[in-house]
PDB file of C-alpha atoms in Angstrom:
ATOM      1  CA  MET A   1       0.000   0.000   0.000  1.00  0.00           C
ATOM      2  CA  ILE A   2       1.394   3.374  -1.059  1.00  0.00           C
ATOM      3  CA  LEU A   3       0.828   6.037   1.556  1.00  0.00           C
ATOM      4  CA  PRO A   4       0.325   9.644   0.382  1.00  0.00           C
ATOM      5  CA  LYS A   5       3.049  12.066   1.328  1.00  0.00           C
ATOM      6  CA  GLN A   6       2.168  14.070   4.438  1.00  0.00           C
ATOM      7  CA  TYR A   7       3.030  17.760   4.679  1.00  0.00           C
ATOM      8  CA  ARG A   8       3.400  19.357   8.095  1.00  0.00           C
ATOM      9  CA  CYS A   9       3.676  22.974   9.052  1.00  0.00           C
ATOM     10  CA  THR A  10       7.233  23.963   9.989  1.00  0.00           C
ATOM     11  CA  HIS A  11       6.496  27.653  10.467  1.00  0.00           C
ATOM     12  CA  SER A  12       6.665  27.798  14.271  1.00  0.00           C
ATOM     13  CA  PRO A  13       5.423  25.836  17.325  1.00  0.00           C
ATOM     14  CA  SER A  14       2.766  28.491  17.967  1.00  0.00           C
ATOM     15  CA  CYS A  15       1.298  28.358  14.450  1.00  0.00           C
ATOM     16  CA  GLN A  16      -2.416  27.582  14.433  1.00  0.00           C
ATOM     17  CA  CYS A  17      -1.867  25.193  11.535  1.00  0.00           C
ATOM     18  CA  THR A  18      -0.356  22.591  13.871  1.00  0.00           C
ATOM     19  CA  LYS A  19      -3.914  21.491  14.688  1.00  0.00           C
ATOM     20  CA  GLY A  20      -4.314  20.131  11.188  1.00  0.00           C
ATOM     21  CA  HIS A  21      -4.773  21.249   7.586  1.00  0.00           C
ATOM     22  CA  LEU A  22      -7.536  21.149   5.084  1.00  0.00           C
ATOM     23  CA  ASN A  23      -7.309  18.431   2.496  1.00  0.00           C
ATOM     24  CA  GLU A  24      -5.310  19.502  -0.556  1.00  0.00           C
ATOM     25  CA  ASP A  25      -8.190  18.544  -2.859  1.00  0.00           C
ATOM     26  CA  VAL A  26     -10.478  20.906  -0.948  1.00  0.00           C
ATOM     27  CA  LEU A  27      -7.992  23.772  -1.228  1.00  0.00           C
ATOM     28  CA  LEU A  28      -7.600  23.039  -4.919  1.00  0.00           C
ATOM     29  CA  LEU A  29     -11.364  23.278  -5.480  1.00  0.00           C
ATOM     30  CA  VAL A  30     -11.556  26.528  -3.519  1.00  0.00           C
ATOM     31  CA  PHE A  31      -8.888  28.257  -5.580  1.00  0.00           C
ATOM     32  CA  GLN A  32     -10.270  26.827  -8.787  1.00  0.00           C
ATOM     33  CA  HIS A  33     -13.566  28.512  -7.909  1.00  0.00           C
ATOM     34  CA  LEU A  34     -11.595  31.731  -7.327  1.00  0.00           C
ATOM     35  CA  ASN A  35     -10.034  31.359 -10.807  1.00  0.00           C
ATOM     36  CA  TRP A  36      -6.545  31.081  -9.261  1.00  0.00           C
ATOM     37  CA  ASN A  37      -6.590  34.734  -8.227  1.00  0.00           C
ATOM     38  CA  PRO A  38      -2.872  35.656  -7.881  1.00  0.00           C
ATOM     39  CA  LYS A  39      -3.452  38.142  -5.042  1.00  0.00           C
ATOM     40  CA  LEU A  40      -5.302  35.523  -2.996  1.00  0.00           C
ATOM     41  CA  VAL A  41      -2.662  32.901  -3.764  1.00  0.00           C
ATOM     42  CA  ALA A  42       0.062  35.301  -2.575  1.00  0.00           C
ATOM     43  CA  THR A  43      -1.900  36.068   0.603  1.00  0.00           C
ATOM     44  CA  PHE A  44      -2.465  32.361   1.214  1.00  0.00           C
ATOM     45  CA  SER A  45       1.284  31.738   0.890  1.00  0.00           C
ATOM     46  CA  CYS A  46       2.024  34.111   3.755  1.00  0.00           C
ATOM     47  CA  VAL A  47       0.057  32.079   6.326  1.00  0.00           C
ATOM     48  CA  CYS A  48       2.706  29.439   7.006  1.00  0.00           C
ATOM     49  CA  ARG A  49       5.383  27.383   5.309  1.00  0.00           C
ATOM     50  CA  TRP A  50       3.040  24.492   4.567  1.00  0.00           C
ATOM     51  CA  PHE A  51       0.643  26.801   2.738  1.00  0.00           C
ATOM     52  CA  ASP A  52       3.581  28.422   0.962  1.00  0.00           C
ATOM     53  CA  ASP A  53       4.872  25.017  -0.150  1.00  0.00           C
ATOM     54  CA  PHE A  54       1.421  23.998  -1.378  1.00  0.00           C
ATOM     55  CA  ALA A  55       1.082  27.264  -3.302  1.00  0.00           C
ATOM     56  CA  LYS A  56       4.477  26.782  -5.007  1.00  0.00           C
ATOM     57  CA  ARG A  57       3.810  23.138  -5.861  1.00  0.00           C
ATOM     58  CA  VAL A  58       0.189  23.389  -6.969  1.00  0.00           C
ATOM     59  CA  LEU A  59      -1.519  26.783  -6.984  1.00  0.00           C
ATOM     60  CA  TRP A  60       1.056  28.801  -8.966  1.00  0.00           C
ATOM     61  CA  LYS A  61       1.356  25.916 -11.417  1.00  0.00           C
ATOM     62  CA  GLU A  62      -2.398  25.903 -12.002  1.00  0.00           C
ATOM     63  CA  PHE A  63      -2.383  29.697 -12.297  1.00  0.00           C
ATOM     64  CA  CYS A  64       0.252  29.568 -15.057  1.00  0.00           C
ATOM     65  CA  LYS A  65      -1.447  26.697 -16.895  1.00  0.00           C
ATOM     66  CA  THR A  66      -4.809  28.481 -16.777  1.00  0.00           C
ATOM     67  CA  ARG A  67      -3.561  31.902 -17.877  1.00  0.00           C
ATOM     68  CA  ALA A  68      -1.236  30.681 -20.671  1.00  0.00           C
ATOM     69  CA  PRO A  69      -2.123  27.044 -21.498  1.00  0.00           C
ATOM     70  CA  LYS A  70      -0.443  26.849 -24.919  1.00  0.00           C
ATOM     71  CA  MET A  71       2.717  28.520 -23.690  1.00  0.00           C
ATOM     72  CA  MET A  72       2.952  26.224 -20.652  1.00  0.00           C
ATOM     73  CA  LEU A  73       2.344  23.160 -22.817  1.00  0.00           C
ATOM     74  CA  ASP A  74       5.200  24.191 -25.093  1.00  0.00           C
ATOM     75  CA  LEU A  75       7.567  24.953 -22.189  1.00  0.00           C
ATOM     76  CA  GLN A  76       6.941  21.464 -20.796  1.00  0.00           C
ATOM     77  CA  SER A  77       6.958  19.615 -24.126  1.00  0.00           C
ATOM     78  CA  SER A  78      10.624  18.656 -23.699  1.00  0.00           C
ATOM     79  CA  GLY A  79       9.606  16.188 -20.994  1.00  0.00           C
ATOM     80  CA  SER A  80      10.275  18.326 -17.943  1.00  0.00           C
ATOM     81  CA  HIS A  81       7.578  18.169 -15.281  1.00  0.00           C
ATOM     82  CA  CYS A  82       8.497  21.591 -13.897  1.00  0.00           C
ATOM     83  CA  ILE A  83       9.605  24.961 -15.199  1.00  0.00           C
ATOM     84  CA  ASP A  84      13.184  26.211 -14.700  1.00  0.00           C
ATOM     85  CA  GLY A  85      13.259  28.172 -11.463  1.00  0.00           C
ATOM     86  CA  ASN A  86       9.829  27.574  -9.956  1.00  0.00           C
ATOM     87  CA  TRP A  87       6.169  28.122 -10.748  1.00  0.00           C
ATOM     88  CA  ARG A  88       5.847  31.103  -8.429  1.00  0.00           C
ATOM     89  CA  ALA A  89       8.657  32.933 -10.216  1.00  0.00           C
ATOM     90  CA  LEU A  90       7.039  32.222 -13.580  1.00  0.00           C
ATOM     91  CA  GLY A  91       3.646  33.347 -12.307  1.00  0.00           C
ATOM     92  CA  LYS A  92       5.164  36.638 -11.186  1.00  0.00           C
ATOM     93  CA  LEU A  93       6.925  37.080 -14.524  1.00  0.00           C
ATOM     94  CA  LEU A  94       3.626  36.665 -16.379  1.00  0.00           C
ATOM     95  CA  ILE A  95       1.831  39.491 -14.593  1.00  0.00           C
ATOM     96  CA  TYR A  96       4.478  41.788 -13.085  1.00  0.00           C
ATOM     97  CA  CYS A  97       6.716  44.429 -14.679  1.00  0.00           C
ATOM     98  CA  SER A  98       9.756  44.789 -12.429  1.00  0.00           C
ATOM     99  CA  GLY A  99      10.476  48.407 -13.406  1.00  0.00           C
ATOM    100  CA  CYS A 100      13.980  49.838 -13.011  1.00  0.00           C
ATOM    101  CA  THR A 101      15.954  51.833 -10.469  1.00  0.00           C
ATOM    102  CA  GLN A 102      18.393  54.681 -10.889  1.00  0.00           C
ATOM    103  CA  GLY A 103      21.869  53.265 -11.370  1.00  0.00           C
ATOM    104  CA  GLY A 104      20.527  49.725 -10.928  1.00  0.00           C
ATOM    105  CA  LEU A 105      20.568  46.795 -13.325  1.00  0.00           C
ATOM    106  CA  PHE A 106      20.121  48.896 -16.473  1.00  0.00           C
ATOM    107  CA  ASN A 107      22.190  51.835 -15.158  1.00  0.00           C
ATOM    108  CA  SER A 108      19.208  54.044 -15.895  1.00  0.00           C
ATOM    109  CA  SER A 109      18.871  57.699 -14.921  1.00  0.00           C
ATOM    110  CA  VAL A 110      15.150  57.320 -14.177  1.00  0.00           C
ATOM    111  CA  GLN A 111      13.186  55.510 -11.497  1.00  0.00           C
ATOM    112  CA  ILE A 112      10.301  53.345 -12.735  1.00  0.00           C
ATOM    113  CA  PRO A 113       8.492  51.446  -9.961  1.00  0.00           C
ATOM    114  CA  GLY A 114       7.422  47.866 -10.515  1.00  0.00           C
ATOM    115  CA  HIS A 115       3.742  47.238 -11.107  1.00  0.00           C
ATOM    116  CA  PHE A 116       1.236  44.557 -12.036  1.00  0.00           C
ATOM    117  CA  VAL A 117       0.187  44.394 -15.685  1.00  0.00           C
ATOM    118  CA  TYR A 118      -3.512  43.995 -16.366  1.00  0.00           C
ATOM    119  CA  ARG A 119      -3.035  42.244 -19.698  1.00  0.00           C
ATOM    120  CA  THR A 120       0.081  40.781 -21.306  1.00  0.00           C
ATOM    121  CA  ARG A 121       0.847  39.123 -24.626  1.00  0.00           C
ATOM    122  CA  PHE A 122       3.810  36.756 -24.929  1.00  0.00           C
ATOM    123  CA  SER A 123       5.095  35.891 -28.385  1.00  0.00           C
ATOM    124  CA  ARG A 124       7.572  33.262 -29.531  1.00  0.00           C
ATOM    125  CA  THR A 125       7.992  35.158 -32.806  1.00  0.00           C
ATOM    126  CA  LEU A 126       9.064  38.290 -30.936  1.00  0.00           C
ATOM    127  CA  GLY A 127      11.410  36.188 -28.828  1.00  0.00           C
ATOM    128  CA  LYS A 128      13.049  34.763 -31.950  1.00  0.00           C
ATOM    129  CA  SER A 129      13.869  38.263 -33.190  1.00  0.00           C
ATOM    130  CA  LEU A 130      15.813  38.899 -29.969  1.00  0.00           C
ATOM    131  CA  LEU A 131      18.096  35.909 -30.570  1.00  0.00           C
ATOM    132  CA  PRO A 132      21.309  35.967 -32.634  1.00  0.00           C
ATOM    133  CA  PRO A 133      21.193  34.020 -35.935  1.00  0.00           C
ATOM    134  CA  GLN A 134      23.231  31.108 -34.565  1.00  0.00           C
ATOM    135  CA  CYS A 135      20.701  30.640 -31.721  1.00  0.00           C
ATOM    136  CA  ARG A 136      17.428  30.914 -33.633  1.00  0.00           C
ATOM    137  CA  THR A 137      16.549  27.284 -32.881  1.00  0.00           C
ATOM    138  CA  ASP A 138      16.117  28.203 -29.200  1.00  0.00           C
ATOM    139  CA  VAL A 139      12.585  28.906 -28.003  1.00  0.00           C
ATOM    140  CA  LEU A 140      12.083  32.222 -26.224  1.00  0.00           C
ATOM    141  CA  TYR A 141       8.760  33.789 -25.260  1.00  0.00           C
ATOM    142  CA  VAL A 142       8.838  37.586 -24.832  1.00  0.00           C
ATOM    143  CA  CYS A 143       6.051  40.012 -23.967  1.00  0.00           C
ATOM    144  CA  ASP A 144       5.312  43.260 -25.756  1.00  0.00           C
ATOM    145  CA  PRO A 145       7.222  46.173 -24.172  1.00  0.00           C
ATOM    146  CA  CYS A 146       5.485  47.801 -21.233  1.00  0.00           C
ATOM    147  CA  GLU A 147       5.500  51.462 -22.266  1.00  0.00           C
ATOM    148  CA  HIS A 148       6.552  54.177 -19.820  1.00  0.00           C
ATOM    149  CA  LEU A 149       6.315  57.462 -21.707  1.00  0.00           C
ATOM    150  CA  ASP A 150       8.030  60.804 -21.160  1.00  0.00           C
ATOM    151  CA  GLN A 151      10.856  59.635 -18.889  1.00  0.00           C
ATOM    152  CA  GLY A 152      12.906  62.820 -19.197  1.00  0.00           C
ATOM    153  CA  GLU A 153      16.222  62.373 -20.978  1.00  0.00           C
ATOM    154  CA  GLU A 154      15.496  58.666 -21.431  1.00  0.00           C
ATOM    155  CA  GLY A 155      12.505  59.460 -23.656  1.00  0.00           C
ATOM    156  CA  ASP A 156       9.850  56.748 -24.019  1.00  0.00           C
ATOM    157  CA  VAL A 157      11.077  53.679 -22.130  1.00  0.00           C
ATOM    158  CA  GLY A 158       9.913  50.144 -22.914  1.00  0.00           C
ATOM    159  CA  LEU A 159      10.409  47.320 -20.412  1.00  0.00           C
ATOM    160  CA  PHE A 160       9.997  43.724 -21.551  1.00  0.00           C
ATOM    161  CA  ARG A 161      10.419  40.272 -20.026  1.00  0.00           C
ATOM    162  CA  GLY A 162      10.430  36.686 -21.208  1.00  0.00           C
ATOM    163  CA  ILE A 163      11.386  33.086 -20.570  1.00  0.00           C
ATOM    164  CA  PHE A 164      13.488  30.492 -22.422  1.00  0.00           C
ATOM    165  CA  LYS A 165      12.378  26.941 -22.978  1.00  0.00           C
ATOM    166  CA  SER A 166      14.933  24.455 -21.567  1.00  0.00           C
ATOM    167  CA  PHE A 167      17.505  27.182 -20.959  1.00  0.00           C
ATOM    168  CA  PRO A 168      20.182  24.832 -19.487  1.00  0.00           C
ATOM    169  CA  THR A 169      20.490  23.140 -22.900  1.00  0.00           C
ATOM    170  CA  SER A 170      19.977  26.257 -25.046  1.00  0.00           C
ATOM    171  CA  LYS A 171      22.493  27.597 -27.547  1.00  0.00           C
ATOM    172  CA  VAL A 172      22.344  31.062 -25.987  1.00  0.00           C
ATOM    173  CA  ARG A 173      23.644  29.667 -22.708  1.00  0.00           C
ATOM    174  CA  LYS A 174      26.466  27.835 -24.515  1.00  0.00           C
ATOM    175  CA  VAL A 175      27.477  31.023 -26.333  1.00  0.00           C
ATOM    176  CA  ILE A 176      27.506  33.005 -23.096  1.00  0.00           C
ATOM    177  CA  ILE A 177      29.611  30.370 -21.338  1.00  0.00           C
ATOM    178  CA  ASN A 178      32.030  30.044 -24.275  1.00  0.00           C
ATOM    179  CA  LYS A 179      32.545  33.822 -24.243  1.00  0.00           C
ATOM    180  CA  ALA A 180      33.172  33.703 -20.480  1.00  0.00           C
ATOM    181  CA  VAL A 181      30.684  36.483 -19.833  1.00  0.00           C
ATOM    182  CA  PRO A 182      30.780  37.389 -16.117  1.00  0.00           C
ATOM    183  CA  PHE A 183      27.692  37.643 -13.941  1.00  0.00           C
ATOM    184  CA  HIS A 184      26.389  41.060 -12.987  1.00  0.00           C
ATOM    185  CA  ALA A 185      28.336  42.215  -9.960  1.00  0.00           C
ATOM    186  CA  SER A 186      25.405  43.013  -7.666  1.00  0.00           C
ATOM    187  CA  GLU A 187      21.970  42.655  -9.285  1.00  0.00           C
ATOM    188  CA  VAL A 188      19.917  39.439  -9.432  1.00  0.00           C
ATOM    189  CA  CYS A 189      16.774  38.350 -11.243  1.00  0.00           C
ATOM    190  CA  PRO A 190      13.728  40.080  -9.680  1.00  0.00           C
ATOM    191  CA  TYR A 191      11.643  36.940 -10.242  1.00  0.00           C
ATOM    192  CA  CYS A 192      13.796  34.060  -8.949  1.00  0.00           C
ATOM    193  CA  LYS A 193      16.838  35.825  -7.372  1.00  0.00           C
ATOM    194  CA  ALA A 194      19.280  33.982  -9.660  1.00  0.00           C
ATOM    195  CA  ARG A 195      22.391  35.664 -11.055  1.00  0.00           C
ATOM    196  CA  LEU A 196      22.285  37.500 -14.368  1.00  0.00           C
ATOM    197  CA  TRP A 197      24.255  37.608 -17.613  1.00  0.00           C
ATOM    198  CA  SER A 198      24.239  40.645 -19.895  1.00  0.00           C
ATOM    199  CA  MET A 199      23.343  39.877 -23.511  1.00  0.00           C
ATOM    200  CA  LEU A 200      24.804  43.244 -24.471  1.00  0.00           C
ATOM    201  CA  GLN A 201      28.119  42.370 -22.858  1.00  0.00           C
ATOM    202  CA  ALA A 202      28.040  39.043 -24.690  1.00  0.00           C
ATOM    203  CA  LYS A 203      27.524  40.995 -27.949  1.00  0.00           C
ATOM    204  CA  ILE A 204      24.673  38.777 -29.117  1.00  0.00           C
ATOM    205  CA  ILE A 205      21.870  41.347 -29.491  1.00  0.00           C
ATOM    206  CA  PRO A 206      20.846  41.230 -33.182  1.00  0.00           C
ATOM    207  CA  GLN A 207      19.684  44.173 -35.282  1.00  0.00           C
ATOM    208  CA  SER A 208      16.282  42.508 -35.643  1.00  0.00           C
ATOM    209  CA  ALA A 209      15.618  43.278 -31.965  1.00  0.00           C
ATOM    210  CA  CYS A 210      15.304  47.027 -32.498  1.00  0.00           C
ATOM    211  CA  ILE A 211      13.112  46.476 -35.552  1.00  0.00           C
ATOM    212  CA  ARG A 212      10.617  44.246 -33.760  1.00  0.00           C
ATOM    213  CA  LEU A 213      10.604  46.346 -30.584  1.00  0.00           C
ATOM    214  CA  GLU A 214      10.355  49.603 -32.587  1.00  0.00           C
ATOM    215  CA  ALA A 215      13.264  51.000 -30.599  1.00  0.00           C
ATOM    216  CA  TYR A 216      16.537  52.798 -31.242  1.00  0.00           C
ATOM    217  CA  GLU A 217      19.303  50.384 -32.190  1.00  0.00           C
ATOM    218  CA  ASP A 218      21.850  51.590 -29.635  1.00  0.00           C
ATOM    219  CA  CYS A 219      19.323  51.803 -26.775  1.00  0.00           C
ATOM    220  CA  ILE A 220      18.471  48.133 -26.171  1.00  0.00           C
ATOM    221  CA  GLU A 221      19.797  46.000 -23.361  1.00  0.00           C
ATOM    222  CA  TYR A 222      18.586  42.781 -21.822  1.00  0.00           C
ATOM    223  CA  PHE A 223      19.733  40.223 -19.293  1.00  0.00           C
ATOM    224  CA  VAL A 224      19.078  36.519 -18.816  1.00  0.00           C
ATOM    225  CA  CYS A 225      19.316  34.681 -15.496  1.00  0.00           C
ATOM    226  CA  LEU A 226      20.451  31.141 -14.714  1.00  0.00           C
ATOM    227  CA  ASN A 227      16.829  29.958 -14.849  1.00  0.00           C
ATOM    228  CA  GLY A 228      16.195  31.443 -18.294  1.00  0.00           C
ATOM    229  CA  HIS A 229      14.170  34.500 -17.243  1.00  0.00           C
ATOM    230  CA  LEU A 230      14.841  37.450 -19.536  1.00  0.00           C
ATOM    231  CA  LEU A 231      14.319  41.113 -18.687  1.00  0.00           C
ATOM    232  CA  GLY A 232      15.222  44.071 -20.822  1.00  0.00           C
ATOM    233  CA  ILE A 233      14.873  47.764 -21.495  1.00  0.00           C
ATOM    234  CA  CYS A 234      14.762  49.848 -24.667  1.00  0.00           C
ATOM    235  CA  THR A 235      14.123  53.425 -25.771  1.00  0.00           C
ATOM    236  CA  LEU A 236      11.075  53.437 -28.003  1.00  0.00           C
ATOM    237  CA  ALA A 237      11.216  55.402 -31.250  1.00  0.00           C
ATOM    238  CA  PRO A 238       8.589  58.180 -31.304  1.00  0.00           C
ATOM    239  CA  LEU A 239       5.635  57.869 -33.628  1.00  0.00           C
ATOM    240  CA  SER A 240       5.385  60.235 -36.568  1.00  0.00           C
ATOM    241  CA  ASP A 241       2.300  61.423 -38.392  1.00  0.00           C
ATOM    242  CA  SER A 242       1.337  59.022 -41.178  1.00  0.00           C
ATOM    243  CA  GLU A 243       1.277  61.892 -43.651  1.00  0.00           C
ATOM    244  CA  ASP A 244       4.899  62.654 -42.905  1.00  0.00           C
ATOM    245  CA  ALA A 245       6.128  59.078 -43.060  1.00  0.00           C
ATOM    246  CA  ILE A 246       8.310  58.087 -45.975  1.00  0.00           C
ATOM    247  CA  PRO A 247       7.565  54.475 -46.994  1.00  0.00           C
ATOM    248  CA  SER A 248      10.529  52.124 -47.070  1.00  0.00           C
ATOM    249  CA  GLU A 249      11.292  49.877 -50.008  1.00  0.00           C
ATOM    250  CA  ASP A 250      11.935  46.921 -47.701  1.00  0.00           C
ATOM    251  CA  SER A 251       8.940  46.068 -45.521  1.00  0.00           C
ATOM    252  CA  ASN A 252      11.202  44.185 -43.091  1.00  0.00           C
ATOM    253  CA  HIS A 253      12.921  47.400 -41.995  1.00  0.00           C
ATOM    254  CA  ILE A 254      11.620  50.312 -39.980  1.00  0.00           C
ATOM    255  CA  GLU A 255      10.177  53.065 -42.134  1.00  0.00           C
ATOM    256  CA  LYS A 256      12.232  56.202 -42.447  1.00  0.00           C
ATOM    257  CA  LYS A 257      10.592  59.169 -40.772  1.00  0.00           C
ATOM    258  CA  GLN A 258      10.815  62.907 -41.301  1.00  0.00           C
ATOM    259  CA  ASP A 259      11.734  65.176 -38.433  1.00  0.00           C
ATOM    260  CA  ASN A 260       8.107  66.247 -37.900  1.00  0.00           C
ATOM    261  CA  PHE A 261       7.390  63.991 -34.934  1.00  0.00           C
ATOM    262  CA  LEU A 262       4.254  64.359 -32.869  1.00  0.00           C
ATOM    263  CA  PRO A 263       4.635  66.360 -29.645  1.00  0.00           C
ATOM    264  CA  LYS A 264       5.355  64.127 -26.676  1.00  0.00           C
ATOM    265  CA  GLU A 265       2.053  64.974 -25.007  1.00  0.00           C
ATOM    266  CA  ASN A 266       0.209  63.558 -28.036  1.00  0.00           C
ATOM    267  CA  ILE A 267       2.183  60.296 -28.320  1.00  0.00           C
ATOM    268  CA  LEU A 268       0.059  58.370 -25.825  1.00  0.00           C
ATOM    269  CA  LYS A 269      -3.211  59.552 -27.434  1.00  0.00           C
ATOM    270  CA  ARG A 270      -1.839  58.709 -30.862  1.00  0.00           C
ATOM    271  CA  ARG A 271      -0.826  55.161 -29.865  1.00  0.00           C
ATOM    272  CA  ASN A 272      -4.103  54.485 -28.104  1.00  0.00           C
ATOM    273  CA  SER A 273      -6.140  55.696 -31.057  1.00  0.00           C
ATOM    274  CA  LEU A 274      -4.133  53.566 -33.475  1.00  0.00           C
ATOM    275  CA  LEU A 275      -4.920  50.517 -31.338  1.00  0.00           C
ATOM    276  CA  GLY A 276      -8.581  51.401 -31.063  1.00  0.00           C
ATOM    277  CA  GLY A 277      -8.533  52.543 -27.432  1.00  0.00           C
ATOM    278  CA  SER A 278      -9.667  55.755 -25.798  1.00  0.00           C
ATOM    279  CA  GLU A 279      -7.402  58.773 -25.578  1.00  0.00           C
ATOM    280  CA  ASN A 280      -7.160  58.653 -21.796  1.00  0.00           C
ATOM    281  CA  GLY A 281      -7.438  54.946 -21.058  1.00  0.00           C
ATOM    282  CA  PRO A 282      -4.940  52.135 -21.666  1.00  0.00           C
ATOM    283  CA  PRO A 283      -4.888  50.602 -25.142  1.00  0.00           C
ATOM    284  CA  PRO A 284      -6.737  47.312 -25.583  1.00  0.00           C
ATOM    285  CA  GLN A 285      -4.830  44.138 -26.275  1.00  0.00           C
ATOM    286  CA  LYS A 286      -4.157  43.407 -29.929  1.00  0.00           C
ATOM    287  CA  ARG A 287      -6.114  40.570 -31.417  1.00  0.00           C
ATOM    288  CA  LEU A 288      -4.151  37.332 -31.724  1.00  0.00           C
ATOM    289  CA  THR A 289      -3.281  36.488 -35.296  1.00  0.00           C
ATOM    290  CA  ASN A 290      -0.328  34.190 -34.684  1.00  0.00           C
ATOM    291  CA  PRO A 291      -0.491  30.724 -33.107  1.00  0.00           C
ATOM    292  CA  ASN A 292       2.864  31.453 -31.426  1.00  0.00           C
ATOM    293  CA  GLN A 293       1.271  34.203 -29.299  1.00  0.00           C
ATOM    294  CA  CYS A 294      -0.723  33.939 -26.086  1.00  0.00           C
ATOM    295  CA  ASN A 295      -2.662  36.428 -23.999  1.00  0.00           C
ATOM    296  CA  ILE A 296      -2.537  36.513 -20.227  1.00  0.00           C
ATOM    297  CA  ASP A 297      -5.287  38.340 -18.343  1.00  0.00           C
ATOM    298  CA  VAL A 298      -4.977  38.927 -14.604  1.00  0.00           C
TER     299      VAL A 298
END
């Protein structure tokens, strides 16, 4: 007879949970009814270590699989039963923009606080454009840049994040190791606390990255941690009026623009109107047209 594994609270002798726990199946049904609400899962994790362990093993896994089923199925298709790092770190990456600090990881001159993202789209096609040609067989999911407009001298800042599939066996990791790229001296991954490599220092940021991100070529930087979490920053190119745009002969390159850019105060309204949103509210999520993309709603 195979006995089920028993989990006991190790939080403290005075913890109320020492009197016994609810059955895991009951807890699973409760959070399923709550649609795996991430705020409630995080609150539940703070009760004691047993609850925290159950949340990491089960609840965050179900949250990720519910919010991005196709993406999770692809990340696990290599035979791994778990994601690199842990499910809680991946759940946070799906819904949280880590921001940036002055003089921190990106050596930025502005302070952008971290925040939850109401809706996120991760794309494997976008991730491929961020990989060097010799590593295009790797699978990388990257979200659309989270736009932070009018950041002083930095201009319009875009923050993006992503995750590699099977990063320990990826070509990107082999290239970084072969080039003996050192870890960042002080900063760690905001999602799993692992050490970080700079893709810019490794000199493997392709030109296609600025084209897909619609950013200036010399203003893109991103890092990857030991667990395959990617986080990056870029300076977004301002939008110009369509009447002033000069069409390019090659559709795969960014169109050349005249110097008549829209005023900065009109950029947000312009972008929202182009996406079909209101002038004051956030733009709606673009409709999925690619099977390699997935939407995540909080």
